[in-house]
Coordinates of C-alpha atoms in Angstrom, one line a residue:
Chain A
X192 CA 15.5 27.3 -74.0
X193 CA 18.8 25.6 -73.5
X194 CA 18.8 23.2 -70.5
X195 CA 21.8 21.6 -68.7
X196 CA 22.7 18.1 -69.9
X197 CA 20.7 15.6 -68.0
X198 CA 23.1 12.6 -68.2
X199 CA 24.2 11.5 -64.7
X200 CA 27.6 12.8 -63.6
X201 CA 30.6 10.4 -63.5
X202 CA 31.1 8.3 -60.4
X203 CA 33.9 10.4 -58.9
X204 CA 31.7 13.4 -59.1
X205 CA 28.8 11.6 -57.4
X206 CA 31.2 10.5 -54.7
X207 CA 32.2 14.2 -54.2
X208 CA 28.7 15.6 -54.5
X209 CA 27.5 17.9 -51.8
X210 CA 25.5 15.2 -50.0
X211 CA 28.1 12.6 -50.5
X212 CA 30.9 14.8 -49.2
X213 CA 28.9 15.5 -46.1
X214 CA 28.7 11.8 -45.6
X215 CA 32.4 11.3 -46.1
X216 CA 33.2 14.1 -43.6
X217 CA 30.7 12.5 -41.2
X218 CA 32.3 9.1 -41.5
X219 CA 35.8 10.5 -41.2
X220 CA 34.8 12.6 -38.2
X221 CA 33.2 9.6 -36.5
X222 CA 36.2 7.4 -37.0
X223 CA 38.8 10.0 -36.0
X224 CA 36.8 11.2 -33.0
X225 CA 36.4 7.6 -31.8
X226 CA 40.0 6.7 -32.2
X227 CA 41.7 9.9 -31.4
X228 CA 41.3 9.9 -27.6
X229 CA 43.3 6.6 -27.5
X230 CA 46.4 8.2 -28.7
X231 CA 46.2 11.5 -26.7
X232 CA 47.7 12.5 -23.4
X233 CA 45.7 14.4 -20.8
X234 CA 46.6 17.9 -22.0
X235 CA 45.8 17.0 -25.6
X236 CA 42.5 15.4 -24.5
X237 CA 41.6 18.6 -22.8
X238 CA 42.0 20.5 -26.0
X239 CA 40.0 17.7 -27.7
X240 CA 37.1 18.2 -25.2
X241 CA 37.1 22.0 -25.8
X242 CA 37.0 21.5 -29.5
X243 CA 34.0 19.3 -29.1
X244 CA 32.2 21.8 -26.8
X245 CA 32.9 24.7 -29.1
X246 CA 31.8 22.7 -32.1
X247 CA 28.3 22.5 -30.5
X248 CA 28.2 26.3 -30.1
X249 CA 29.6 26.9 -33.6
X250 CA 27.1 24.5 -35.2
X251 CA 24.3 26.4 -33.7
X252 CA 25.7 29.8 -34.7
X253 CA 26.4 28.5 -38.2
X254 CA 22.8 27.4 -38.5
X255 CA 21.5 30.7 -37.2
X256 CA 23.7 32.9 -39.5
X257 CA 24.0 30.7 -42.5
X258 CA 20.5 29.4 -42.9
X259 CA 18.3 31.8 -41.1
X260 CA 20.4 34.9 -42.0
X261 CA 20.4 36.2 -38.4
X262 CA 23.6 37.5 -36.9
X263 CA 24.7 36.9 -33.3
X264 CA 27.7 38.5 -31.7
X265 CA 26.7 37.3 -28.2
X266 CA 26.7 33.5 -28.5
X267 CA 29.0 33.2 -25.5
X268 CA 26.2 34.7 -23.4
X269 CA 24.2 31.5 -23.8
X270 CA 27.3 29.4 -23.1
X271 CA 27.7 31.5 -19.9
X272 CA 24.0 31.0 -18.9
X273 CA 24.2 27.3 -19.5
X274 CA 27.4 27.0 -17.5
X275 CA 26.1 29.0 -14.5
X276 CA 22.7 27.3 -14.4
X277 CA 24.3 23.9 -14.5
X278 CA 26.8 24.8 -11.9
X279 CA 24.3 26.4 -9.5
X280 CA 21.8 23.6 -9.8
X281 CA 24.4 20.9 -9.0
X282 CA 26.7 22.7 -6.6
X283 CA 24.1 24.7 -4.5
X284 CA 20.8 22.9 -5.2
X285 CA 22.4 19.4 -5.1
X286 CA 20.7 18.3 -8.2
X287 CA 22.0 15.3 -10.2
X288 CA 24.3 16.6 -13.0
X289 CA 22.4 15.1 -15.9
X290 CA 19.1 16.5 -14.7
X291 CA 20.8 19.9 -14.1
X292 CA 22.3 19.7 -17.7
X293 CA 18.8 19.1 -19.2
X294 CA 17.3 21.9 -17.2
X295 CA 20.1 24.4 -18.0
X296 CA 20.0 23.6 -21.7
X297 CA 16.2 24.1 -21.7
X298 CA 16.4 27.2 -19.6
X299 CA 19.0 28.7 -21.9
X300 CA 16.9 28.0 -25.0
X301 CA 13.9 29.5 -23.1
X302 CA 15.8 32.7 -22.2
X303 CA 16.9 33.0 -25.8
X304 CA 13.3 32.7 -27.0
X305 CA 12.2 35.5 -24.6
X306 CA 15.1 37.7 -25.6
X307 CA 14.7 36.8 -29.2
X308 CA 11.1 37.9 -29.6
X309 CA 12.0 41.6 -29.4
X310 CA 15.6 41.3 -30.7
X311 CA 14.8 39.4 -33.8
X312 CA 12.8 42.3 -35.1
X313 CA 16.2 43.8 -35.7
X314 CA 18.4 42.8 -38.6
X315 CA 22.1 42.8 -39.6
X316 CA 24.3 45.1 -37.7
X317 CA 21.6 46.1 -35.3
X318 CA 20.9 42.5 -34.3
X319 CA 24.6 41.9 -34.0
X320 CA 25.1 44.8 -31.5
X321 CA 21.9 43.9 -29.6
X322 CA 23.2 40.4 -29.0
X323 CA 26.6 41.8 -28.0
X324 CA 24.9 44.1 -25.6
X325 CA 23.0 41.1 -24.2
X326 CA 26.2 39.3 -23.4
X327 CA 27.5 42.4 -21.6
X328 CA 24.3 42.5 -19.6
X329 CA 24.5 38.9 -18.7
X330 CA 28.1 39.3 -17.5
X331 CA 27.3 42.4 -15.4
X332 CA 24.2 40.7 -14.0
X333 CA 26.4 37.8 -12.8
X334 CA 28.7 40.3 -11.0
X335 CA 25.7 41.9 -9.4
X336 CA 24.4 38.8 -7.5
X337 CA 27.4 37.3 -5.8
X338 CA 25.2 35.4 -3.3
X339 CA 24.1 33.2 -6.2
X340 CA 26.9 33.4 -8.7
X341 CA 30.0 34.1 -6.6
X342 CA 30.3 37.5 -8.2
X343 CA 33.6 38.3 -9.8
X344 CA 35.4 35.5 -8.0
X345 CA 33.1 33.0 -9.6
X346 CA 32.1 29.5 -8.6
X347 CA 34.6 26.9 -7.6
X348 CA 34.2 23.2 -6.8
X349 CA 31.5 22.5 -9.3
X350 CA 30.6 18.8 -9.2
X351 CA 31.7 16.7 -12.1
X352 CA 29.4 14.8 -14.5
X353 CA 27.8 11.7 -12.9
X354 CA 25.4 9.0 -13.7
X355 CA 23.7 7.8 -10.5
X356 CA 26.5 6.7 -8.2
X357 CA 29.2 6.8 -10.9
X358 CA 31.0 10.1 -11.1
X359 CA 33.6 11.0 -13.5
X360 CA 36.8 11.2 -11.4
X361 CA 40.3 9.8 -11.5
X362 CA 42.7 8.7 -14.1
X363 CA 40.3 8.3 -17.0
X364 CA 38.2 11.4 -16.3
X365 CA 39.3 13.5 -19.3
X366 CA 39.3 10.4 -21.5
X367 CA 35.6 9.7 -20.7
X368 CA 34.7 13.3 -21.0
X369 CA 36.2 13.3 -24.5
X370 CA 33.7 10.6 -25.5
X371 CA 30.8 12.2 -23.8
X372 CA 31.4 15.5 -25.4
X373 CA 31.9 14.1 -28.9
X374 CA 28.8 12.0 -28.7
X375 CA 26.9 15.2 -27.8
X376 CA 28.6 17.1 -30.6
X377 CA 27.7 14.4 -33.1
X378 CA 24.1 14.5 -31.9
X379 CA 24.0 18.2 -32.4
X380 CA 25.5 17.9 -35.9
X381 CA 23.1 15.1 -37.0
X382 CA 20.2 17.2 -35.7
X383 CA 21.4 20.1 -37.7
X384 CA 21.8 18.1 -40.8
X385 CA 18.3 16.7 -40.4
X386 CA 16.8 20.1 -39.8
X387 CA 18.5 21.6 -42.8
X388 CA 17.0 19.0 -45.2
X389 CA 13.5 19.2 -43.9
X390 CA 10.4 21.4 -44.2
X391 CA 11.4 23.8 -41.5
X392 CA 15.0 23.9 -42.8
X393 CA 13.8 25.0 -46.2
X394 CA 11.5 27.6 -44.6
X395 CA 14.6 29.0 -42.7
X396 CA 16.6 29.2 -45.9
X397 CA 13.7 30.8 -47.6
X398 CA 13.3 33.5 -45.0
X399 CA 17.0 34.3 -45.1
X400 CA 16.5 35.5 -48.7
X401 CA 13.1 37.2 -48.4
X402 CA 10.9 37.3 -45.4
X403 CA 8.0 38.6 -47.5
X404 CA 8.3 35.8 -50.0
X405 CA 8.6 33.2 -47.2
X406 CA 5.5 34.5 -45.4
X407 CA 3.6 34.4 -48.7
X408 CA 4.6 30.8 -49.1
X409 CA 3.1 30.0 -45.6
X410 CA 6.4 30.0 -43.6
X411 CA 5.7 31.3 -40.1
X412 CA 8.7 33.6 -40.2
X413 CA 8.7 35.0 -36.7
X414 CA 8.2 31.6 -35.1
X415 CA 11.0 30.1 -37.1
X416 CA 13.4 32.9 -36.3
X417 CA 12.7 32.6 -32.6
X418 CA 12.9 28.8 -32.7
X419 CA 16.3 28.7 -34.5
X420 CA 17.6 31.4 -32.2
X421 CA 16.5 29.4 -29.2
X422 CA 18.0 26.2 -30.8
X423 CA 21.4 27.8 -31.3
X424 CA 21.3 29.1 -27.7
X425 CA 20.3 25.6 -26.5
X426 CA 23.4 24.1 -28.1
X427 CA 25.5 26.8 -26.5
X428 CA 23.8 26.2 -23.2
X429 CA 24.4 22.5 -23.4
X430 CA 28.1 23.0 -24.2
X431 CA 28.3 25.6 -21.4
X432 CA 26.9 23.2 -18.9
X433 CA 29.3 20.4 -19.8
X434 CA 32.1 23.0 -19.7
X435 CA 31.2 23.8 -16.1
X436 CA 31.3 20.1 -15.1
X437 CA 34.5 19.5 -16.9
X438 CA 36.5 22.5 -15.7
X439 CA 34.9 22.7 -12.3
X440 CA 35.4 26.5 -12.0
X441 CA 33.7 29.4 -13.7
X442 CA 33.8 33.2 -13.4
X443 CA 32.7 36.1 -15.5
X444 CA 36.2 36.4 -17.0
X445 CA 35.9 32.9 -18.3
X446 CA 33.4 34.1 -20.8
X447 CA 34.7 37.4 -22.3
X448 CA 33.2 39.1 -25.4
X449 CA 36.2 37.8 -27.2
X450 CA 34.8 34.3 -26.8
X451 CA 31.8 35.3 -28.9
X452 CA 34.1 36.7 -31.5
X453 CA 36.0 33.4 -31.5
X454 CA 32.8 31.5 -32.1
X455 CA 31.9 33.8 -35.0
X456 CA 35.3 33.3 -36.6
X457 CA 35.1 29.6 -36.2
X458 CA 31.7 29.6 -37.9
X459 CA 32.9 31.8 -40.7
X460 CA 36.0 29.8 -41.3
X461 CA 34.0 26.5 -41.4
X462 CA 31.4 28.1 -43.7
X463 CA 28.2 29.7 -42.4
X464 CA 25.4 27.3 -43.0
X465 CA 27.8 24.4 -43.6
X466 CA 26.9 21.8 -41.0
X467 CA 30.1 19.8 -41.2
X468 CA 32.2 22.9 -41.8
X469 CA 31.5 23.9 -38.2
X470 CA 33.7 21.0 -37.0
X471 CA 36.5 22.0 -39.4
X472 CA 36.3 25.7 -38.5
X473 CA 36.2 25.1 -34.8
X474 CA 39.1 22.6 -34.8
X475 CA 41.2 24.8 -37.1
X476 CA 40.8 28.0 -35.3
X477 CA 41.1 26.4 -31.8
X478 CA 44.3 24.7 -32.7
X479 CA 45.6 27.9 -34.2
X480 CA 44.8 29.7 -30.9
X481 CA 46.8 27.0 -29.0
X482 CA 49.8 27.4 -31.2
X483 CA 49.6 31.2 -30.8
X484 CA 49.4 30.8 -27.0
X485 CA 52.5 28.6 -27.0
X486 CA 54.4 31.0 -29.2
X487 CA 53.2 34.0 -27.2
X488 CA 54.3 32.6 -23.9
X489 CA 57.7 31.7 -25.1
X490 CA 60.5 32.9 -22.8
X491 CA 61.7 36.5 -23.5
X492 CA 58.3 37.8 -24.8
X493 CA 56.4 40.4 -22.9
X494 CA 53.3 39.2 -20.9
X495 CA 51.0 40.9 -23.3
X496 CA 52.3 38.9 -26.2
X497 CA 49.6 36.2 -26.2
X498 CA 46.7 38.7 -26.2
X499 CA 48.3 40.7 -29.0
X500 CA 49.0 37.6 -31.0
X501 CA 45.4 36.3 -30.7
X502 CA 43.8 39.7 -31.5
X503 CA 46.0 40.2 -34.5
X504 CA 45.4 36.7 -35.8
X505 CA 41.6 36.9 -35.3
X506 CA 41.5 40.0 -37.4
X507 CA 43.8 38.5 -40.1
X508 CA 41.9 35.3 -40.2
X509 CA 38.5 37.0 -40.5
X510 CA 39.7 39.4 -43.1
X511 CA 41.4 36.7 -45.1
X512 CA 38.3 34.5 -45.0
X513 CA 36.0 37.3 -46.0
X514 CA 38.3 38.3 -48.9
X515 CA 39.2 34.9 -50.3
X516 CA 36.7 32.3 -49.1
X517 CA 33.6 34.2 -48.2
X518 CA 31.5 31.0 -48.1
X519 CA 34.0 29.3 -45.7
X520 CA 36.6 26.7 -46.1
X521 CA 34.5 23.5 -46.5
X522 CA 32.0 24.9 -49.0
X523 CA 34.9 26.4 -51.0
X524 CA 36.6 23.0 -51.2
X525 CA 33.3 21.4 -52.2
X526 CA 32.8 24.1 -54.9
X527 CA 36.3 23.4 -56.2
X528 CA 35.7 19.7 -56.4
X529 CA 32.1 19.5 -57.5
X530 CA 30.8 22.8 -58.7
X531 CA 33.2 23.8 -61.4
X532 CA 31.3 22.1 -64.2
X533 CA 27.9 23.1 -63.1
X534 CA 28.9 26.7 -62.3
X535 CA 30.7 27.2 -65.5
X536 CA 27.7 25.9 -67.4
X537 CA 25.5 28.4 -65.6
X538 CA 27.9 31.2 -66.2
X539 CA 28.3 30.3 -69.9
X540 CA 24.5 30.4 -70.3
X541 CA 24.3 33.7 -68.5
X542 CA 27.0 35.3 -70.6
X543 CA 25.3 34.1 -73.8
X544 CA 22.1 35.5 -72.6
X545 CA 23.7 38.8 -71.8
X546 CA 25.4 39.2 -75.1
Chain B
X107 CA -14.8 33.0 -52.5
X108 CA -12.9 36.2 -51.9
X109 CA -14.6 39.3 -50.9
X110 CA -13.1 42.7 -50.2
X111 CA -15.4 45.3 -48.7
X112 CA -14.6 49.0 -48.7
X113 CA -10.8 48.6 -48.5
X114 CA -9.0 51.9 -47.8
X115 CA -5.3 52.4 -47.3
X116 CA -3.5 55.7 -46.8
X117 CA 0.2 56.5 -46.9
X118 CA 0.7 59.8 -45.1
X119 CA -1.8 62.1 -46.8
X120 CA -2.1 60.0 -50.0
X121 CA -5.0 57.7 -50.3
X122 CA -3.6 54.8 -52.3
X123 CA -6.7 52.6 -52.2
X124 CA -10.0 54.3 -51.5
X125 CA -13.0 52.2 -50.5
X126 CA -12.4 49.4 -53.0
X127 CA -14.8 46.5 -53.0
X128 CA -14.1 43.4 -55.0
X129 CA -15.4 39.9 -55.4
X130 CA -13.9 36.7 -56.8
X131 CA -16.3 33.8 -57.3
X132 CA -15.3 30.2 -57.0
X133 CA -13.6 28.9 -60.2
X134 CA -13.3 32.4 -61.7
X135 CA -10.3 34.2 -63.1
X136 CA -11.0 37.8 -62.1
X137 CA -8.9 40.7 -63.3
X138 CA -7.9 44.0 -61.9
X139 CA -6.4 46.6 -64.2
X140 CA -5.4 50.2 -64.0
X141 CA -2.8 52.6 -65.2
X142 CA 0.5 53.1 -63.2
X143 CA -0.1 54.5 -59.7
X144 CA -3.8 53.4 -59.7
X145 CA -3.2 51.5 -56.4
X146 CA -3.1 48.0 -57.9
X147 CA 0.0 46.9 -55.9
X148 CA -1.4 48.4 -52.7
X149 CA -4.6 46.6 -53.2
X150 CA -2.7 43.4 -53.9
X151 CA -0.7 43.6 -50.7
X152 CA -3.9 44.3 -48.7
X153 CA -5.3 41.1 -50.0
X154 CA -2.2 39.1 -49.4
X155 CA -1.9 40.5 -45.9
X156 CA 1.5 42.2 -46.3
X157 CA -0.3 45.5 -45.7
X158 CA -3.2 46.2 -43.2
X159 CA -6.1 48.3 -44.4
X160 CA -7.0 51.5 -42.6
X161 CA -10.7 50.6 -43.2
X162 CA -12.6 47.8 -44.8
X163 CA -12.7 44.0 -44.4
X164 CA -11.6 41.0 -46.4
X165 CA -13.5 37.7 -46.3
X166 CA -12.3 34.4 -47.6
X167 CA -14.7 31.6 -47.9
X168 CA -17.0 33.6 -45.6
X169 CA -14.4 34.0 -42.9
X170 CA -13.0 37.4 -41.9
X171 CA -9.3 37.3 -42.6
X172 CA -8.6 41.0 -42.3
X173 CA -6.4 40.6 -39.2
X174 CA -4.5 37.5 -40.3
X175 CA -0.9 37.7 -41.5
X176 CA 0.2 36.4 -44.9
X177 CA 1.4 33.0 -43.5
X178 CA -1.9 32.3 -41.9
X179 CA -3.7 33.3 -45.1
X180 CA -1.4 30.9 -47.1
X181 CA -2.5 28.1 -44.7
X182 CA -6.1 28.9 -45.5
X183 CA -5.4 28.4 -49.2
X184 CA -4.3 31.8 -50.6
X185 CA -1.2 31.6 -52.7
X186 CA 0.8 34.4 -54.2
X187 CA 3.0 35.1 -57.2
X188 CA 4.8 38.4 -56.8
X189 CA 5.8 41.0 -59.4
X190 CA 9.2 41.5 -57.9
X191 CA 10.5 38.0 -58.2
X192 CA 11.0 36.4 -54.8
X193 CA 12.7 33.2 -55.4
X194 CA 14.9 32.0 -52.6
X195 CA 18.7 32.2 -53.3
X196 CA 21.0 29.3 -52.7
X197 CA 18.2 26.8 -53.2
X198 CA 17.4 24.7 -56.3
X199 CA 14.3 25.2 -58.3
X200 CA 12.8 22.1 -56.7
X201 CA 13.6 23.3 -53.2
X202 CA 12.0 26.6 -54.0
X203 CA 8.8 24.9 -55.0
X204 CA 8.9 22.7 -52.0
X205 CA 8.8 25.7 -49.7
X206 CA 5.3 26.3 -51.1
X207 CA 4.2 23.1 -49.3
X208 CA 4.3 25.0 -46.0
X209 CA 0.7 25.9 -46.7
X210 CA -0.5 22.4 -45.9
X211 CA 2.4 20.5 -44.3
X212 CA 3.0 20.5 -40.5
X213 CA 6.3 19.1 -39.4
X214 CA 8.2 21.3 -37.0
X215 CA 11.8 21.3 -35.6
X216 CA 11.4 18.3 -33.4
X217 CA 10.0 16.0 -36.1
X218 CA 12.8 17.1 -38.4
X219 CA 15.6 16.5 -35.8
X220 CA 14.6 13.0 -35.2
X221 CA 13.3 12.1 -38.7
X222 CA 10.1 10.7 -37.2
X223 CA 8.1 8.4 -39.5
X224 CA 5.3 10.9 -39.9
X225 CA 7.8 13.5 -40.9
X226 CA 9.5 11.3 -43.5
X227 CA 6.1 10.4 -45.0
X228 CA 5.3 14.1 -45.2
X229 CA 8.7 14.9 -46.8
X230 CA 8.0 12.3 -49.5
X231 CA 4.6 13.9 -50.1
X232 CA 6.1 17.3 -50.3
X233 CA 8.7 16.1 -52.8
X234 CA 6.1 14.4 -54.9
X235 CA 3.8 17.4 -55.1
X236 CA 6.7 19.7 -55.8
X237 CA 7.8 17.5 -58.7
X238 CA 4.2 17.4 -60.0
X239 CA 3.8 21.1 -59.7
X240 CA 7.0 21.6 -61.7
X241 CA 5.9 19.1 -64.4
X242 CA 2.5 20.9 -64.4
X243 CA 4.1 24.2 -65.4
X244 CA 6.6 22.6 -67.8
X245 CA 9.8 23.1 -65.8
X246 CA 10.3 19.5 -64.7
X247 CA 13.7 19.5 -66.4
X248 CA 15.0 22.5 -64.5
X249 CA 14.3 21.0 -61.0
X250 CA 17.9 20.7 -59.9
X251 CA 19.2 24.0 -61.2
X252 CA 19.9 26.9 -58.9
X253 CA 16.8 29.0 -58.9
X254 CA 18.6 32.3 -59.5
X255 CA 20.1 30.9 -62.7
X256 CA 16.7 30.8 -64.5
X257 CA 15.6 33.7 -66.8
X258 CA 13.0 36.1 -65.5
X259 CA 10.1 34.5 -67.3
X260 CA 10.9 31.1 -65.9
X261 CA 11.4 32.5 -62.4
X262 CA 7.8 33.8 -62.6
X263 CA 6.6 30.4 -63.6
X264 CA 8.6 28.8 -60.7
X265 CA 6.6 31.1 -58.5
X266 CA 3.4 29.7 -59.9
X267 CA 4.7 26.2 -59.3
X268 CA 5.6 27.1 -55.7
X269 CA 2.0 28.4 -55.3
X270 CA 0.6 25.2 -56.8
X271 CA 2.6 23.1 -54.5
X272 CA 0.7 24.7 -51.6
X273 CA -2.5 23.3 -53.2
X274 CA -4.2 26.7 -53.1
X275 CA -7.9 27.5 -53.3
X276 CA -7.1 31.0 -54.6
X277 CA -4.0 32.2 -56.6
X278 CA -3.2 35.8 -56.5
X279 CA -0.9 37.1 -59.3
X280 CA 0.7 40.6 -59.2
X281 CA 1.7 41.9 -62.6
X282 CA 2.9 38.5 -63.7
X283 CA 3.5 39.6 -67.3
X284 CA 5.6 42.7 -66.5
X285 CA 9.1 42.6 -67.9
X286 CA 8.5 39.4 -69.8
X287 CA 9.4 39.0 -73.5
X288 CA 6.5 38.2 -75.9
X289 CA 7.2 34.4 -76.0
X290 CA 7.5 34.2 -72.2
X291 CA 4.3 36.2 -71.9
X292 CA 2.5 33.9 -74.3
X293 CA 3.7 30.9 -72.3
X294 CA 2.4 32.4 -69.1
X295 CA -1.0 33.2 -70.6
X296 CA -1.4 29.6 -71.8
X297 CA -0.4 28.3 -68.3
X298 CA -2.9 30.6 -66.6
X299 CA -5.7 29.7 -69.1
X300 CA -5.1 26.0 -68.5
X301 CA -5.1 26.4 -64.7
X302 CA -8.4 28.2 -65.0
X303 CA -9.6 25.2 -67.1
X304 CA -8.8 23.0 -64.2
X305 CA -11.0 25.0 -61.9
X306 CA -8.4 27.1 -60.0
X307 CA -9.7 30.4 -58.8
X308 CA -7.4 33.3 -59.6
X309 CA -7.2 37.0 -59.1
X310 CA -4.9 38.7 -61.7
X311 CA -3.7 42.2 -61.1
X312 CA -2.0 43.6 -64.1
X313 CA -1.1 46.7 -66.0
X314 CA -1.3 45.1 -69.4
X315 CA -5.0 45.4 -70.6
X316 CA -4.7 43.0 -73.4
X317 CA -3.2 40.3 -71.2
X318 CA -6.0 40.6 -68.7
X319 CA -8.9 40.9 -71.1
X320 CA -7.8 37.8 -72.9
X321 CA -7.8 35.7 -69.7
X322 CA -10.3 37.2 -67.2
X323 CA -14.1 37.0 -67.3
X324 CA -14.8 39.9 -65.1
X325 CA -12.6 42.9 -64.7
X326 CA -12.4 45.7 -62.1
X327 CA -10.7 48.9 -63.2
X328 CA -8.8 51.1 -60.7
X329 CA -7.7 54.6 -61.2
X330 CA -6.3 56.9 -58.5
X331 CA -7.2 54.3 -55.9
X332 CA -10.9 54.1 -56.8
X333 CA -13.0 51.6 -58.8
X334 CA -13.9 53.4 -62.0
X335 CA -15.5 50.5 -63.9
X336 CA -16.3 46.8 -63.6
X337 CA -17.8 44.2 -65.8
X338 CA -17.1 41.6 -68.5
X339 CA -13.8 42.0 -70.4
X340 CA -15.4 43.0 -73.7
X341 CA -17.3 45.9 -72.2
X342 CA -14.4 47.1 -70.1
X343 CA -12.1 47.6 -73.1
X344 CA -14.5 50.0 -74.7
X345 CA -15.6 51.8 -71.5
X346 CA -15.0 55.5 -72.0
X347 CA -13.8 56.0 -68.4
X348 CA -11.2 53.2 -68.8
X349 CA -10.0 54.6 -72.1
X350 CA -9.8 58.0 -70.6
X351 CA -7.8 56.8 -67.7
X352 CA -5.2 55.0 -69.8
X353 CA -5.2 57.6 -72.5
X354 CA -4.8 60.3 -69.9
X355 CA -1.7 58.7 -68.7
X356 CA -0.4 58.4 -72.2
X357 CA -1.0 62.0 -72.7
X358 CA 0.7 63.0 -69.5
X359 CA 3.7 61.0 -70.5
X360 CA 3.7 62.5 -73.9
X361 CA 3.6 66.0 -72.6
X362 CA 6.2 65.3 -69.9

């Protein structure tokens, strides 16, 4: 039986190994995200905050789809639930914003667990459409109870984030929000990384291949699926809550189905199941959307131009990724850098075996 | 240790397993043989918990486990190696084996998020046992290879390692020798014999009579979902009913 050579790979390969590359991206992200706000104006900082918020959502989605093999086309529903819960608790119930944020995050995860119990019996396309339907139900439910949610006009004057007597107002508001959001995003990413490398993480990856095999190995498949669904929803709920505090105004039209599609594309671009890829995918797609908006609103273009541009580009990006980089951008780069030797060795062995 | 009483399972109008009773004693390597379509796989899946019986009960260590799912049975110490290979894609051989530790380990999502000390100690224990299990089956050198890159025979053996990593009290094997080449089959037989020597209780369900009679002390023979014979290996091989069952199938195949 021929085995792969056991000698340690050269230094440059070890520095570019999967784990090490994750570390590099982590370090680079940390440095860039700490320094970046210093050099950005308010408009740019706003984009920066949004990228951080969406990164949290996408990180959860990437975990759900890439590791547990479950598809969600309605991730924006949980973003919506988090935003509305946080808004109502602070604005109408007068709760301190941090407490409201904790409750809304937990509540979103709880709702996902309840919805997930029946939904996660479905697979693939069925699960995707069921989650999509869930988002439509959430949006229409919000329109149905205007006393609580403001109906189609939405909720305005949502309090900002505050810690005791200190509220985020004034000149440095966006600047501080940027740090708050990225600390939360970093927390989410580190939690994901830890989960992936642990007992439950291995169980999730196992059930994505074969639920029967995972069950036989003692993996509580249903519980794990519901937990990871609730977790991804919790991330989205947290991001939604902070979004409400940051923007101060929410309405059903803030959370269209297209937002769920956006999250999905971001996750796919970054690489499903790639923890650090979710940062890259989110930032890349979000910036692309900004560019398109700028182009689409240029003088002389019809009013429908931005929408047409974004739909067309979503489609193109998704098709291109699926065709050329099905594992996503970051995993593809890693494979290029690290995997070539190992992969070719495996393939060589396979072909000798087949012949 | 394991006792099945009057297990029956129907699919539509077909009775796949018909009032089958079976006993596996502590430290024994018990065998179940039968021609194709005898109901072996159905019986196996009833014992693993992937199928529920229409009638009958299953006891493990005196406890009724008939209504428990496969993951709960795994936690009680029942490990499984499947016929249709179920290694987990995108994971290394070592990681595949580590999944087997779910049977005794406990850390959940929260412990994992925050890398609590108890969780880290458990992770080290899992890694240690997985490495030992791989060494035990002779695949220590393949630990870091992608699981799907191994040839079929080694994938079966990885399954045995994954089962061992769960520190089982009982190992169930479904047609482990099917599809293997002679050398791979020999290697597997030696591994099972040495595991039996270490006192592991096993139930081997297999089509290949020679493979089973060589390893198992007591054998149960199934045909058309029923037990047609049981006893020591040497007697079973010469039992007219068994010969007829296997020969009957050969004749059917010849005339087909």
